[in-house]
Coordinates of C-alpha atoms (C1' of nucleotides) in Angstrom, one line a residue:
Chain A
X1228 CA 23.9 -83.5 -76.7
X1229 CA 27.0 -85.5 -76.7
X1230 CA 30.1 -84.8 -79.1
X1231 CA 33.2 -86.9 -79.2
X1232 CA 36.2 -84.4 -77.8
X1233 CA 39.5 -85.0 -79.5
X1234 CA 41.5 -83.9 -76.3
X1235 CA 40.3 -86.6 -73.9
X1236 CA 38.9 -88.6 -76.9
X1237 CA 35.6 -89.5 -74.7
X1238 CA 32.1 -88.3 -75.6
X1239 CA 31.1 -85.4 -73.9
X1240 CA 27.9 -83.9 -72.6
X1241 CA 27.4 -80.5 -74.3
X1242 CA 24.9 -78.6 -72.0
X1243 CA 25.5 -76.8 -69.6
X1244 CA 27.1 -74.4 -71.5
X1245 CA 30.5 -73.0 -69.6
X1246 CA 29.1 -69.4 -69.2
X1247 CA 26.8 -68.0 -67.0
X1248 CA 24.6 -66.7 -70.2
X1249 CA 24.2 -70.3 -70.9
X1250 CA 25.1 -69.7 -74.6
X1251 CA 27.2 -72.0 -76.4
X1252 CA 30.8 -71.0 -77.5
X1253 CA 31.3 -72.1 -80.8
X1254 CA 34.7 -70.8 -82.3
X1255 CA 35.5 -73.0 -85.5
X1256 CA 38.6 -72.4 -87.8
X1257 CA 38.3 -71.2 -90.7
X1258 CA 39.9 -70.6 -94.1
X1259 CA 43.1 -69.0 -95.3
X1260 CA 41.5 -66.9 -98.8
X1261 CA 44.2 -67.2 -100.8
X1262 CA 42.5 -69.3 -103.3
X1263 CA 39.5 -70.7 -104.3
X1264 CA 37.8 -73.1 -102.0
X1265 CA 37.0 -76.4 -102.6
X1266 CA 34.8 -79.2 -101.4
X1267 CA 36.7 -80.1 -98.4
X1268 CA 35.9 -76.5 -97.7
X1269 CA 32.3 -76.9 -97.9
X1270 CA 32.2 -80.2 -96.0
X1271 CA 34.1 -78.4 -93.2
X1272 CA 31.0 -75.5 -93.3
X1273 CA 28.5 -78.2 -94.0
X1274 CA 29.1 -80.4 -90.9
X1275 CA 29.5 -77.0 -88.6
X1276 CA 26.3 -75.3 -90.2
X1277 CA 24.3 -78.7 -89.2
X1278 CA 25.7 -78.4 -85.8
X1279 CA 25.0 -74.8 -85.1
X1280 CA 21.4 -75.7 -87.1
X1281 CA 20.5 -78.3 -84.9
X1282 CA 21.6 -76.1 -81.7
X1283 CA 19.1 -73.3 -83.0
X1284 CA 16.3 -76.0 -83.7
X1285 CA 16.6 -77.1 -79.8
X1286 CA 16.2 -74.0 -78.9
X1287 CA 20.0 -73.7 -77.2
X1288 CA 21.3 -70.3 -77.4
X1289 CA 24.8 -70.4 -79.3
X1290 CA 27.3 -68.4 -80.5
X1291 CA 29.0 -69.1 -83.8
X1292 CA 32.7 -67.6 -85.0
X1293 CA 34.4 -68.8 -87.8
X1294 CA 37.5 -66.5 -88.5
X1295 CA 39.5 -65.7 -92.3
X1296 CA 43.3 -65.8 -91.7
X1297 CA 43.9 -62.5 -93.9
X1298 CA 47.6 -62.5 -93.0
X1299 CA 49.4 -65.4 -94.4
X1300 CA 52.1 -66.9 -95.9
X1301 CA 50.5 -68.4 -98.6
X1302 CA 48.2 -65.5 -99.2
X1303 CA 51.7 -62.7 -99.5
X1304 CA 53.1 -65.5 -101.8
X1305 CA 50.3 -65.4 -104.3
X1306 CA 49.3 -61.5 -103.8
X1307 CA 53.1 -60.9 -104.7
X1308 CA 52.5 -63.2 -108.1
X1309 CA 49.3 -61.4 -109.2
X1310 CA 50.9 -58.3 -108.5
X1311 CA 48.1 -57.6 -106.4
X1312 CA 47.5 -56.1 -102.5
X1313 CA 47.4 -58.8 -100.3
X1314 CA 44.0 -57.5 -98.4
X1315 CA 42.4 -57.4 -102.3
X1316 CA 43.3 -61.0 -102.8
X1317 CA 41.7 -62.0 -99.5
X1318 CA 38.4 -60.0 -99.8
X1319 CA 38.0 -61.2 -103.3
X1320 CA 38.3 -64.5 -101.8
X1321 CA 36.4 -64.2 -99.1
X1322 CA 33.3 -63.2 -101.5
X1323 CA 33.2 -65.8 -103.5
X1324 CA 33.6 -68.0 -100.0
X1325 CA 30.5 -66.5 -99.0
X1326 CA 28.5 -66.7 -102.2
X1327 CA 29.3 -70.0 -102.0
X1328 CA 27.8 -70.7 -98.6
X1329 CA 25.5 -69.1 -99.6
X1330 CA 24.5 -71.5 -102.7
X1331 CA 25.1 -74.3 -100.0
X1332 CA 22.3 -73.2 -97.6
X1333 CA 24.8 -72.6 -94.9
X1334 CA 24.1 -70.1 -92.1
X1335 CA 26.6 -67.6 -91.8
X1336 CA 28.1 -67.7 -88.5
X1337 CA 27.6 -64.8 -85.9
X1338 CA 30.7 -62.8 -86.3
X1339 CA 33.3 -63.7 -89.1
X1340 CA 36.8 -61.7 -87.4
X1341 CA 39.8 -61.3 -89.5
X1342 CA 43.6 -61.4 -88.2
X1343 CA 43.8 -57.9 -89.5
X1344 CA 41.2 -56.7 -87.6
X1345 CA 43.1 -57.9 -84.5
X1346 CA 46.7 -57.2 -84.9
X1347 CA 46.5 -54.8 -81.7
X1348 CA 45.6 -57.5 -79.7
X1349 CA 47.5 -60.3 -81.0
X1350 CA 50.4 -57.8 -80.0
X1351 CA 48.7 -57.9 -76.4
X1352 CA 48.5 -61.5 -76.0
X1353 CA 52.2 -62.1 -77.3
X1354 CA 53.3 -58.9 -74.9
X1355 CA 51.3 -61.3 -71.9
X1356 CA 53.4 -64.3 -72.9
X1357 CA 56.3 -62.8 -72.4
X1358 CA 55.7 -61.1 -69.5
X1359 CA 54.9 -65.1 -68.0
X1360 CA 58.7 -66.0 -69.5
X1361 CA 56.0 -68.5 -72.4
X1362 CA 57.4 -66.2 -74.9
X1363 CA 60.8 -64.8 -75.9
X1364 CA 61.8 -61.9 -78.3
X1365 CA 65.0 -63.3 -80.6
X1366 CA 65.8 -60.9 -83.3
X1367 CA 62.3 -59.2 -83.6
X1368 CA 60.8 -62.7 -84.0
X1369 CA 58.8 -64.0 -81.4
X1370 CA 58.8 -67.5 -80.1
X1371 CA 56.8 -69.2 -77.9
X1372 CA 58.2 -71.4 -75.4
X1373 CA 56.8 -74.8 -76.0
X1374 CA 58.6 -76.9 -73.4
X1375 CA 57.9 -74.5 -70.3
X1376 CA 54.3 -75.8 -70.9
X1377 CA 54.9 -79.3 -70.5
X1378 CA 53.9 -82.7 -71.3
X1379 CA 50.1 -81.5 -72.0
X1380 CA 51.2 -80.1 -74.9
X1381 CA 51.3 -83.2 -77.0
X1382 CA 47.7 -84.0 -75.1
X1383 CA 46.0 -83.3 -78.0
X1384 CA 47.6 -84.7 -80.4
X1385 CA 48.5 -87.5 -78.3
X1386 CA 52.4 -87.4 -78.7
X1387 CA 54.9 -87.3 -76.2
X1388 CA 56.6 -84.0 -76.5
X1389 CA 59.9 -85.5 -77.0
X1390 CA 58.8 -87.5 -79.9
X1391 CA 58.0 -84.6 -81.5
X1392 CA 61.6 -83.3 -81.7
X1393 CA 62.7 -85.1 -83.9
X1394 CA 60.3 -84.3 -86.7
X1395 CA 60.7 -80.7 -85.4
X1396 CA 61.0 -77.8 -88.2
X1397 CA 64.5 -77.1 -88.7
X1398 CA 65.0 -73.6 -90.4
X1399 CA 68.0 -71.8 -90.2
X1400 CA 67.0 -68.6 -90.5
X1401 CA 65.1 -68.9 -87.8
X1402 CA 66.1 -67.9 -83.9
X1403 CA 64.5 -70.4 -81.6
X1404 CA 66.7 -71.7 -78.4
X1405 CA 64.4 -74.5 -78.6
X1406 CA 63.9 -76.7 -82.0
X1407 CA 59.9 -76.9 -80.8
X1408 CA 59.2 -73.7 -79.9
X1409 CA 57.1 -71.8 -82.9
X1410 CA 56.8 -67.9 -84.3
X1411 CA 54.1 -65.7 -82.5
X1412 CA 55.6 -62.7 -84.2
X1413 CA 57.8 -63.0 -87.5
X1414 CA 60.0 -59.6 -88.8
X1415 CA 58.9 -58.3 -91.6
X1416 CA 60.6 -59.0 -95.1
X1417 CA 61.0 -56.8 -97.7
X1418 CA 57.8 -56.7 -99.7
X1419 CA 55.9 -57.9 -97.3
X1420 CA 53.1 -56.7 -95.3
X1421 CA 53.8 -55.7 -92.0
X1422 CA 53.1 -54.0 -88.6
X1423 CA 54.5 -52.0 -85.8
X1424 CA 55.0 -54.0 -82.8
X1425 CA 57.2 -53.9 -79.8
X1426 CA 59.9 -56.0 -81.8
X1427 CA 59.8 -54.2 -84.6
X1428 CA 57.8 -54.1 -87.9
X1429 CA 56.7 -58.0 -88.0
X1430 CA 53.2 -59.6 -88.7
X1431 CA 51.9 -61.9 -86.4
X1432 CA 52.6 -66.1 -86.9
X1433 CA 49.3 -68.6 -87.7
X1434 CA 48.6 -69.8 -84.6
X1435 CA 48.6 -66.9 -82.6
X1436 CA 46.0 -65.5 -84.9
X1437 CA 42.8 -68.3 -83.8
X1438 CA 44.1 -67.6 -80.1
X1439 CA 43.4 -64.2 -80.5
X1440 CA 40.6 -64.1 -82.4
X1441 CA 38.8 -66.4 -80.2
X1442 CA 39.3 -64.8 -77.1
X1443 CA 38.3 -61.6 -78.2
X1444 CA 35.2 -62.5 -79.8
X1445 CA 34.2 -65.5 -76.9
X1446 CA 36.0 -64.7 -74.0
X1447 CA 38.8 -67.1 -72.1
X1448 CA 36.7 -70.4 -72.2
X1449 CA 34.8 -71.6 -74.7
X1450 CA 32.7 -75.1 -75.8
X1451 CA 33.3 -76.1 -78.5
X1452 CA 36.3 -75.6 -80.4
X1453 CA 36.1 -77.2 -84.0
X1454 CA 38.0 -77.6 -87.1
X1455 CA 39.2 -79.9 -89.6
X1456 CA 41.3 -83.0 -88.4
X1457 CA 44.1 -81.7 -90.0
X1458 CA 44.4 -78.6 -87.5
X1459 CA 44.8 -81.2 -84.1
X1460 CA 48.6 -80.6 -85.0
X1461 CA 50.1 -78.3 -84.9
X1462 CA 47.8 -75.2 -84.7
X1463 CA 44.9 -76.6 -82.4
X1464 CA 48.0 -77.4 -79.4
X1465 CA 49.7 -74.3 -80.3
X1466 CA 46.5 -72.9 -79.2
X1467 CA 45.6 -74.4 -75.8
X1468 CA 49.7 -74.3 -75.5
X1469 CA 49.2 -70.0 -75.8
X1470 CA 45.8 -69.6 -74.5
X1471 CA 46.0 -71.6 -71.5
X1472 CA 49.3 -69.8 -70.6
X1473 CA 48.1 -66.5 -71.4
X1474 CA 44.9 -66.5 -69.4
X1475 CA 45.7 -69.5 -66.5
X1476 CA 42.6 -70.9 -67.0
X1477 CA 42.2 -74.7 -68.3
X1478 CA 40.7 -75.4 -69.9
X1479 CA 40.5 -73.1 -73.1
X1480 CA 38.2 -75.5 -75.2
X1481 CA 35.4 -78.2 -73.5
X1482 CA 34.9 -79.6 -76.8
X1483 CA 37.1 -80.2 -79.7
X1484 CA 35.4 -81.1 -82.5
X1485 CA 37.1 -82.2 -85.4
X1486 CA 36.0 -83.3 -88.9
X1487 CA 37.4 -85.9 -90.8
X1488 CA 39.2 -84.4 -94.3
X1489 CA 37.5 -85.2 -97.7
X1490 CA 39.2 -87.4 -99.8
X1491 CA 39.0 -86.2 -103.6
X1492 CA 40.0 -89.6 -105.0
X1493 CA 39.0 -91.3 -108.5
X1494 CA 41.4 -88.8 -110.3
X1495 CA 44.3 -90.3 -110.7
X1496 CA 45.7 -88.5 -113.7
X1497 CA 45.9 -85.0 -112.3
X1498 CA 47.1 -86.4 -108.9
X1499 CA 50.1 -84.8 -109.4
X1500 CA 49.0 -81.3 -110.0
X1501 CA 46.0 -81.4 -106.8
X1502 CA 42.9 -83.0 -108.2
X1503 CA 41.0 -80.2 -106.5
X1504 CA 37.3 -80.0 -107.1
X1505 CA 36.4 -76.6 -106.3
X1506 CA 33.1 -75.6 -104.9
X1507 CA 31.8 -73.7 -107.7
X1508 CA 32.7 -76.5 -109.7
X1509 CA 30.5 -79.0 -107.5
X1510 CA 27.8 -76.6 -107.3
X1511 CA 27.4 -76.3 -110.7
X1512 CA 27.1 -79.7 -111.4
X1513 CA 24.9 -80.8 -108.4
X1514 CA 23.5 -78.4 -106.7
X1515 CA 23.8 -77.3 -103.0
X1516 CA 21.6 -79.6 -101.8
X1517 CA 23.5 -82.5 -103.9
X1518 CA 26.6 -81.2 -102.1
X1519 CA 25.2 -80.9 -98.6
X1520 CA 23.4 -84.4 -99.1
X1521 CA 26.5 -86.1 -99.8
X1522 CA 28.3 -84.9 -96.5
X1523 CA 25.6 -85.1 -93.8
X1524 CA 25.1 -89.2 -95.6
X1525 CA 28.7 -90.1 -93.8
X1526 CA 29.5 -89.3 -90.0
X1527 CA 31.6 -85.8 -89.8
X1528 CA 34.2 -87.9 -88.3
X1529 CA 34.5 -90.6 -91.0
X1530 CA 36.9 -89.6 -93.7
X1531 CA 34.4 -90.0 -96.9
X1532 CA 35.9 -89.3 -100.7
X1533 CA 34.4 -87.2 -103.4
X1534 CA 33.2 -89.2 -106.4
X1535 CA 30.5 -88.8 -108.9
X1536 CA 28.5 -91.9 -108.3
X1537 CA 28.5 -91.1 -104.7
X1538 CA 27.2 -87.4 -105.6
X1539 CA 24.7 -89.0 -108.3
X1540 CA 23.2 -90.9 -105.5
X1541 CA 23.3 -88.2 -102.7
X1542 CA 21.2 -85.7 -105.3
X1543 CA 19.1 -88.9 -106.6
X1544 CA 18.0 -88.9 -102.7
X1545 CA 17.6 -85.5 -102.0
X1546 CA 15.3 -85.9 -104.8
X1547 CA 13.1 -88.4 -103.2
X1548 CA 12.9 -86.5 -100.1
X1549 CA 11.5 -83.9 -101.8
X1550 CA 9.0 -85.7 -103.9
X1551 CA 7.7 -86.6 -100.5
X1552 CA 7.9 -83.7 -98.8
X1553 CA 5.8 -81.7 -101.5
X1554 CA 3.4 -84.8 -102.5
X1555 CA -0.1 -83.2 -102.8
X1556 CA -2.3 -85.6 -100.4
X1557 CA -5.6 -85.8 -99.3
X1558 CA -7.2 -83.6 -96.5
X1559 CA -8.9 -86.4 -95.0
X1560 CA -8.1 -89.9 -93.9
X1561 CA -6.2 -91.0 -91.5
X1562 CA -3.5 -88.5 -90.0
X1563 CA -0.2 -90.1 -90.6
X1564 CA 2.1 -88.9 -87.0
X1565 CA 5.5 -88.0 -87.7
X1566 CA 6.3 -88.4 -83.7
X1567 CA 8.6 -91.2 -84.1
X1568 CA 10.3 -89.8 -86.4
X1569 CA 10.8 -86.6 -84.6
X1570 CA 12.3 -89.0 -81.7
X1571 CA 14.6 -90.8 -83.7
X1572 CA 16.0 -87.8 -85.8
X1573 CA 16.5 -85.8 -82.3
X1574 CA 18.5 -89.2 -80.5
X1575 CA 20.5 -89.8 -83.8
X1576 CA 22.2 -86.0 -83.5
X1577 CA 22.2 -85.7 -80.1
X1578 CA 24.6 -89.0 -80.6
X1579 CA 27.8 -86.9 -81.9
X1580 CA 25.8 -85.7 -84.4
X1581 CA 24.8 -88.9 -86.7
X1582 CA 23.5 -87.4 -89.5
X1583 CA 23.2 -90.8 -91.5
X1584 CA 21.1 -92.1 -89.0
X1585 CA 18.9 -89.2 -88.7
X1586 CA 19.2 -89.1 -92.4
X1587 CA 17.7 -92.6 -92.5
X1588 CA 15.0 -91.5 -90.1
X1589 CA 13.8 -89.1 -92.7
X1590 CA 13.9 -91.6 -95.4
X1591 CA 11.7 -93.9 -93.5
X1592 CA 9.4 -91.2 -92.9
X1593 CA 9.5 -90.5 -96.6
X1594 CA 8.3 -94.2 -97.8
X1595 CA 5.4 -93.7 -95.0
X1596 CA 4.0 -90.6 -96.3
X1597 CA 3.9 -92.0 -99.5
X1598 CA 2.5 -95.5 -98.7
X1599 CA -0.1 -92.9 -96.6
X1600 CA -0.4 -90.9 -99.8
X1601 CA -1.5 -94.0 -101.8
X1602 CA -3.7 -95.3 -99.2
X1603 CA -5.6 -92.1 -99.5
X1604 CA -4.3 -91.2 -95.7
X1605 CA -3.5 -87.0 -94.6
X1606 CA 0.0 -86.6 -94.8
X1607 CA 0.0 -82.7 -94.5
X1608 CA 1.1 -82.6 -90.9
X1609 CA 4.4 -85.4 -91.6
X1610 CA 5.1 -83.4 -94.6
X1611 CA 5.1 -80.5 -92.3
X1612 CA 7.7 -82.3 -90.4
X1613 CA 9.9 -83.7 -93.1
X1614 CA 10.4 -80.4 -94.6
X1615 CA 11.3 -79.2 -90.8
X1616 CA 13.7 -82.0 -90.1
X1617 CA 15.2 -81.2 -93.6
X1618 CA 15.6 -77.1 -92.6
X1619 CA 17.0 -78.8 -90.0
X1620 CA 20.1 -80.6 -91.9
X1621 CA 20.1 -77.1 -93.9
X1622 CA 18.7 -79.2 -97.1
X1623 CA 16.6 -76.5 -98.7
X1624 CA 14.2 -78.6 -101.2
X1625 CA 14.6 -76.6 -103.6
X1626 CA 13.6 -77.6 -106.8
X1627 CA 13.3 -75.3 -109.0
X1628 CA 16.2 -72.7 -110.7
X1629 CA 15.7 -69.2 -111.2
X1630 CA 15.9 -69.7 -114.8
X1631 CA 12.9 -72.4 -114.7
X1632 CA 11.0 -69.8 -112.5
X1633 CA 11.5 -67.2 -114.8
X1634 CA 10.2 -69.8 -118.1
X1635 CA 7.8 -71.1 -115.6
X1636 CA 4.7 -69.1 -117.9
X1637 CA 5.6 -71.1 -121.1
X1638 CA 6.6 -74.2 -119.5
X1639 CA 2.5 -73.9 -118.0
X1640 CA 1.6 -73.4 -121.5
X1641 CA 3.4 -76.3 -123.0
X1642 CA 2.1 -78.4 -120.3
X1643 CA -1.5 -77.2 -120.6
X1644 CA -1.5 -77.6 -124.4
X1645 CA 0.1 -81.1 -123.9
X1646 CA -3.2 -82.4 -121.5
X1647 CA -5.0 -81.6 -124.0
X1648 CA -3.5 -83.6 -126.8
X1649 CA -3.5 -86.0 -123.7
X1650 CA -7.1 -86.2 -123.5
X1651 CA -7.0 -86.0 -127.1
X1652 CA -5.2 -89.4 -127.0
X1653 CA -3.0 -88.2 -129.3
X1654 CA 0.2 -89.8 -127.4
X1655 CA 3.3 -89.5 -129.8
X1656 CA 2.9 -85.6 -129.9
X1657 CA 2.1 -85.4 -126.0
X1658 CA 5.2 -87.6 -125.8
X1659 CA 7.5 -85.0 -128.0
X1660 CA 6.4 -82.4 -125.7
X1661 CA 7.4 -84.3 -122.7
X1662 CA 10.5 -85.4 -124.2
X1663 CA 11.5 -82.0 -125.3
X1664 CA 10.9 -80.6 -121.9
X1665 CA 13.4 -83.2 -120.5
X1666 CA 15.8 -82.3 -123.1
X1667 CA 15.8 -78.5 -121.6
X1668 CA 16.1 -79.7 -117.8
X1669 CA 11.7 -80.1 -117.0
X1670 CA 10.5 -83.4 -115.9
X1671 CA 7.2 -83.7 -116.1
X1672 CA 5.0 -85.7 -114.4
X1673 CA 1.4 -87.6 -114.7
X1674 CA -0.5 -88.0 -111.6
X1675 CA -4.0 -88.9 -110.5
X1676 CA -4.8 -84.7 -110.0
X1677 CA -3.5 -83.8 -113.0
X1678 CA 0.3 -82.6 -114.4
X1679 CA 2.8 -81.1 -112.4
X1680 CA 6.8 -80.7 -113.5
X1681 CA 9.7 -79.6 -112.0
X1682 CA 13.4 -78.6 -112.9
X1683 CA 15.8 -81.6 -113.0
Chain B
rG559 C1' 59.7 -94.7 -88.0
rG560 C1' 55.9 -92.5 -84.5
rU561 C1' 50.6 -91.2 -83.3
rG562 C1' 45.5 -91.7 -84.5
rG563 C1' 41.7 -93.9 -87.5
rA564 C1' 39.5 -97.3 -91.1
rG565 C1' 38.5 -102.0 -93.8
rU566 C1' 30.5 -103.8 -94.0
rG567 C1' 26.4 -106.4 -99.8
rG568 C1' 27.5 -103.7 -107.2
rC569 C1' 28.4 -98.4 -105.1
rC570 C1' 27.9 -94.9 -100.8
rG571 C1' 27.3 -95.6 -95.7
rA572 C1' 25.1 -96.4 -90.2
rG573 C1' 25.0 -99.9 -86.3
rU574 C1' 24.8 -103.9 -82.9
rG575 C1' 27.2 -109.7 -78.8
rG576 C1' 21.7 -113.2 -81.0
rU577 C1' 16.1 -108.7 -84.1
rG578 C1' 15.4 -105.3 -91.5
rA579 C1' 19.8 -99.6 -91.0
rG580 C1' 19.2 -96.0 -94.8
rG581 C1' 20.4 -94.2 -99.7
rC582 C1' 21.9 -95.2 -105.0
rA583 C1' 21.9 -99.0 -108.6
rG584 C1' 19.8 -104.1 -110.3
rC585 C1' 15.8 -107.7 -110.8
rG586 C1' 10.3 -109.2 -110.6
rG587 C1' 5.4 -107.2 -109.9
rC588 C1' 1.6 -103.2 -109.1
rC589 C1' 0.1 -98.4 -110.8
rU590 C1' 0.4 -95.4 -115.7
rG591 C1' -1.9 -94.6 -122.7
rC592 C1' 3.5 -95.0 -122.3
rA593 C1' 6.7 -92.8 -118.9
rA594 C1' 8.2 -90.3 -114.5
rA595 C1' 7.2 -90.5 -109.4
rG596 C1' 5.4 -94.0 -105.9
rC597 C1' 4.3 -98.8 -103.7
rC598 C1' 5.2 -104.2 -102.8
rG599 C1' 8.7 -108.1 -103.3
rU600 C1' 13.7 -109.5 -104.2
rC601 C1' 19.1 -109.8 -104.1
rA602 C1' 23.2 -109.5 -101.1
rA603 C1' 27.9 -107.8 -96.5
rC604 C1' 30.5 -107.4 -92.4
rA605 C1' 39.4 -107.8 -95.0
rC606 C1' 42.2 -112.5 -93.3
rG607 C1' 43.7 -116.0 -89.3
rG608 C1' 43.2 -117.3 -84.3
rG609 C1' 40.8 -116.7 -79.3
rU610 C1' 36.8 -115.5 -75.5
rU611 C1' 31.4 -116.9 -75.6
rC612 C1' 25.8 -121.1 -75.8
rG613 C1' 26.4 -117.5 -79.9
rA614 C1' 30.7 -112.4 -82.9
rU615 C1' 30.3 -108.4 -88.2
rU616 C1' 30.1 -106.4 -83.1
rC617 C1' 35.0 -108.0 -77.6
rC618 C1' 40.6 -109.7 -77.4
rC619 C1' 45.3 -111.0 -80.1
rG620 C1' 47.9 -111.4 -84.6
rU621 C1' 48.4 -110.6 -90.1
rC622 C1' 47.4 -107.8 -94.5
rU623 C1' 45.6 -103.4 -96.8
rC624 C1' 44.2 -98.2 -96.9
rC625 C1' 44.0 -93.2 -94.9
rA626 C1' 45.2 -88.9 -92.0
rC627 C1' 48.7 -86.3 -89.0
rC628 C1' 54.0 -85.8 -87.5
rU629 C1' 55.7 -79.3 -92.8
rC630 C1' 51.3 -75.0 -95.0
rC631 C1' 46.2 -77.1 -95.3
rA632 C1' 38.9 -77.4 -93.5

RNA sequence: GGUGGAGUGGCCGAGUGGUGAGGCAGCGGCCUGCAAAGCCGUCAACACGGGUUCGAUUCCCGUCUCCACCUCCA
């Protein structure tokens, strides 16, 4: 499989994997829960879930992390305004965050590690860089010596590292020798959480945290390294800056993999105050699959924007696939061979990961296996497939809700009753029936083998 | 200002030096008691100006516009 790396901005061939084990060493950023997420948020765990989906399908052995920063800026800020512990904020957070992916279909990665699971060794690696002279205590902060590592750390981001002077962070409080150099370990304030360390009571800085994190859960080398776009700077080179010092071994990621950032346009009014659209809020309205179908239609690395005609059409098309894919068929004719597909779906991700065009793959398999359908042809086997390619891209099919399963009995009846005053030709009450189920959400549907209906 | 990316038919969104992307919506037809679903047909694009080429939406140059990052952010 090839996947564009942001570092040397080349495709690159995924397999082998760096390790002996031949498993593949997927560390992806994660979120800071000190809010609610929205659908960038699930766009970043959608396009990661297909990947590690599409690893499993092909049988490649992988291994997926995907940390919570617990200890945060943001998070003390907000924990301090509820009047609430900061760890209570996070964990309430990071519950909904996984209810959430849940509701989206998305796998849950392998090991989810929190920065406050790893403070001893975050106080490790920082003790390592400054053992190598990367690192310098000033104050009980800690800094890390950005200019000792050299022009590759502006490879990523693909400035020169004097450029980036000038747009350097200038806080005087803070105790650098060098305007670049950023905090590994910051001393504690009052009110804030904190740890014991070497330099005092402190908690450790952002970037440090992923460092950490992945190198205890990975090891020293990884594949993949992924994120959102806006990470390349300056946490992602922070990162290779302080792992590749700390261990000597270049590189610390193969593969960096970075999605493009959702835009959440078409709001203008509330612009001002973040016209976020959260994830519940997009689940309730559309659905997970809606959601999901809407991100895998545009490339991972094409910035797309959130709109409602564009998730109208995404769950109008999940729609269609699943008409298709749960068509009742005839057992005999001619078998319709979803082999092509197969092929084209396979080369479309193994091309960084084109979801549209495998997408479109499924779609054409779609209008064949109902042109088969209607010719009478067996479509069981390339309905077989479609749902399989669908599992794939995590789109579950689901159509109906728990609350329609639960009224499912008396939705039967209604139908039931209503074939009858069908075959009764007595249309306009059949039609109330049918219209009245649509009001409450139930489409229902006449075919050649009788009624069947569905949750909208 | 710097760095990177993008401008494709009504909307979303792939891709390619010459062959239909796909989805949503529209229009005409078939099917249906009527619908829905589905099928067939149809419509239409490659920001602008140059250049290279037998031929460019696809390559090169310029212009315009948009976005992201350069500060916390998936």
């Amino acid at each position: 499989m090839q996947l564009h790396d942001t570092l040397s901005n080349t495709r690159r061939e995924l397999l082998p994997a760096l390790a002996d084990d031949g498993v593949v060493r997927l560390y992806v950023c994660g979120v800071t829960p000190y809010s609610e997420s929205h659908v960038g948020h699930a766009l970043h765990a959608i396009v990661f879930d297909v990947l590690r989906r599409y690893l499993d399908w092909r049988g490649i052995p992988v291994r997926h992390v995907q940390n919570f920063t617990d200890i945060d800026d943001k998070l003390i800020d907000r924990a301090n305004r509820l009047g609430v512990p900061m760890s209570d904020l996070a964990e309430q957070n990071i519950e909904d965050y996984f209810r959430q992916l849940r509701a989206m279909n998305v796998q849950p990665a392998h090991v989810y590690p929190r920065v406050t699971e790893v403070v001893p060794q975050i106080i490790e690696f920082i003790q390592g860089l400054i053992a190598k002279d990367f690192a310098y205590d000033s104050g009980g902060d800690v800094y890390y010596r950005v200019r000792k590592f050299g022009a590759a750390y502006g490879a990523l981001s693909k400035r020169d590292v004097d450029d980036l002077l000038s747009g350097a962070r200038i806080d005087p409080t803070e105790l650098k020798s060098d305007p670049l150099d950023f905090a590994l370990w910051k001393t504690a304030k009052p009110g804030e959480p904190s740890w014991e360390s070497p330099w005092g009571q402190g908690r450790p800085g952002w970037h440090i945290e992923c460092s950490a994190m992945a190198l205890h859960s990975l090891g020293e080398q990884i594949d993949i390294h992924g994120g959102g776009a806006d990470l390349v700077f300056p946490h992602h080179s922070n990162e290779i800056a302080q792992t590749e010092a700390y261990t000597g071994k270049p590189p610390f990621a193969r593969i960096w993999v970075h999605n493009a950032l959702l835009q959440l346009s078409g709001d203008k009014m509330s612009k001002s105050l973040g016209n976020l659209v959260t994830i519940a809020d997009a689940l309730e309205r559309y659905g997970g699959d809606a959601l999901r179908m809407f991100v895998i239609t545009s490339h991972y690395r094409s910035p797309s924007s959130y709109t409602d005609e564009a998730m109208d059409a995404a769950k109008t098309g999940v729609e269609r696939l699943r008409n298709a894919a749960f068509r009742a068929g005839a057992s005999g004719g001619e078998v319709l061979d979803a082999g092509a597909t197969r092929e084209a779906f396979i080369e479309a991700m193994e091309d960084d990961l084109n979801t549209p065009r495998a997408l479109a793959a499924l779609f054409d398999l779609t209008r064949d296996i109902n042109r088969a359908t209607d010719a009478g042809g067996n479509t069981a086997a390339a309905r077989a497939t479609l749902r399989e390619l669908c599992d794939v891209l995590g789109l579950s099919l689901q159509a109906t809700s728990s609350s329609a399963q639960q009224a499912a009995p008396f939705i039967d009846l209604l139908v039931t009753l209503r074939t009858d005053l069908r075959a009764a030709k007595q249309w306009q009450l059949a039609d109330r029936v049918r219209d009245g189920l649509l009001e409450l959400g139930i489409e229902v549907k006449d075919g050649p083998d009788g009624t069947v209906w569905q949750a909208k």
